[in-house]
Protein backbone atom coordinates (compact mmCIF):
# COMPACT_ATOMS: atom_id res chain seq x y z
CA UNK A 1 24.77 -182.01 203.61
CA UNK A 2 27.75 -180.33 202.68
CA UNK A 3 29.04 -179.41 199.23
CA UNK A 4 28.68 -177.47 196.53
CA UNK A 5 24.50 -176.59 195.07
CA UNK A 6 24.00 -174.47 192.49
CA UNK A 7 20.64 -172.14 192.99
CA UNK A 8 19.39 -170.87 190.03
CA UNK A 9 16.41 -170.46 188.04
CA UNK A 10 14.92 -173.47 185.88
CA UNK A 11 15.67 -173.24 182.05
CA UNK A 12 18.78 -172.28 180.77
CA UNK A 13 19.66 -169.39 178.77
CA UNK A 14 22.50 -167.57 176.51
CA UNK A 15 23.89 -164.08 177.53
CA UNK A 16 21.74 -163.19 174.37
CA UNK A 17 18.89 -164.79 175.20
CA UNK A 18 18.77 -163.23 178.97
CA UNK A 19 19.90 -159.86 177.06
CA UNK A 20 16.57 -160.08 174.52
CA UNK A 21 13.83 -161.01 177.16
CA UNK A 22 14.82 -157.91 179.13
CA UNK A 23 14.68 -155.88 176.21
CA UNK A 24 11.45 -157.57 175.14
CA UNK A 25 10.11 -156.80 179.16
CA UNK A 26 11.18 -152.93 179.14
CA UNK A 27 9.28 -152.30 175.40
CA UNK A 28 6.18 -154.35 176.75
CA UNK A 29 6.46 -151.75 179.72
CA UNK A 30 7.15 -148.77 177.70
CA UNK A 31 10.13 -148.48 178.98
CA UNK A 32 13.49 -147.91 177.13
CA UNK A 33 15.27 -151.02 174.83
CA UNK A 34 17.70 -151.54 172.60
CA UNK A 35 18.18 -154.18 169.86
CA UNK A 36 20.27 -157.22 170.99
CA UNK A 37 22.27 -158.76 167.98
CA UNK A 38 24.36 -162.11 168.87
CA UNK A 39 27.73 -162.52 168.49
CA UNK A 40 29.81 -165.21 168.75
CA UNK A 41 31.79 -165.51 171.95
CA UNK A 42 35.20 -165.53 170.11
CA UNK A 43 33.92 -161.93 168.70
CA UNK A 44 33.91 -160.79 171.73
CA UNK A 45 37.64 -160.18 173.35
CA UNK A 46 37.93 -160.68 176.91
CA UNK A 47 41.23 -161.52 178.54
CA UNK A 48 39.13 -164.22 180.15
CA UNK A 49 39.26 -167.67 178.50
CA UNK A 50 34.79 -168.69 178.43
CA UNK A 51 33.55 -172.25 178.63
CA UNK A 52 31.54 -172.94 175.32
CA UNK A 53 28.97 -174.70 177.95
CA UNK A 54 28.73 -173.25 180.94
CA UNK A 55 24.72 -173.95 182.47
CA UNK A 56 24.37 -173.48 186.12
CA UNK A 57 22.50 -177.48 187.23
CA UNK A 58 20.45 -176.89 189.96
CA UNK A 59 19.50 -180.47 189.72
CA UNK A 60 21.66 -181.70 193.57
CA UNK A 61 19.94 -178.96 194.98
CA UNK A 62 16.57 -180.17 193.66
CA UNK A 63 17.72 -183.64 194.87
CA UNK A 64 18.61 -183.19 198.05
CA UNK A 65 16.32 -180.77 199.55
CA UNK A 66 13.53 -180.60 197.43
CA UNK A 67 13.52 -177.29 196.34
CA UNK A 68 12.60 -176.05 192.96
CA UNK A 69 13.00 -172.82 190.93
CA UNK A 70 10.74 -170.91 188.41
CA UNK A 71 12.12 -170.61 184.89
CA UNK A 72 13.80 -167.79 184.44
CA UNK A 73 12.34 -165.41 181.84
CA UNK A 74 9.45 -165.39 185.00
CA UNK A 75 11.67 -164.33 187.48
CA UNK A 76 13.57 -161.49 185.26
CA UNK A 77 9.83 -160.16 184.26
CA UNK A 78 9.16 -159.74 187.65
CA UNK A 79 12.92 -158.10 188.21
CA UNK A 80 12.22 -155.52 184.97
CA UNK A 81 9.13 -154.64 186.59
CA UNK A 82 9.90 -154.02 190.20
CA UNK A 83 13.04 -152.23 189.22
CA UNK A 84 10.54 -149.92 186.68
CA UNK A 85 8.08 -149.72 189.13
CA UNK A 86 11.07 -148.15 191.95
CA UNK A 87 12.56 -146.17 189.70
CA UNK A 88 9.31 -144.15 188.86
């Protein structure tokens, strides 16, 4: 059916959040980190105005076709470690 599906991964997840499980995944693999701090968005300048709220809802998708993603932090493991596993 047509119209606009959002495909993403289950969970949802702050810039922060997404930037701290990486980190987390490249220590666990040895690999190197850095320490993530938050911010608050309006720290941050961007010429860009941000949503306060902006979650991807796969949910239509789901709905309509049955599909179903894996949370997240799963699928960015397994990103962290096939990129450290190419790049040795």
């Amino acid at each position: 059916p047509p119209g606009t599906y959002h495909f993403v991964n289950a969970g949802e997840a702050s810039w922060c959040e997404l930037a701290s499980h990486v980190m987390d995944e490249c220590r666990a693999l040895g690999l190197p980190s850095a320490e993530v701090r938050p911010i608050r968005t309006a720290d941050w300048p961007t010429p860009a105005t941000r949503p306060n709220w902006s979650v991807l809802d796969s949910s239509r998708l789901v709905r309509t076709f049955g599909i179903t993603m894996p949370e997240w932090r799963g699928s960015v493991s397994r990103i962290v470690m096939a990129l450290a596993a190419s790049d040795a």
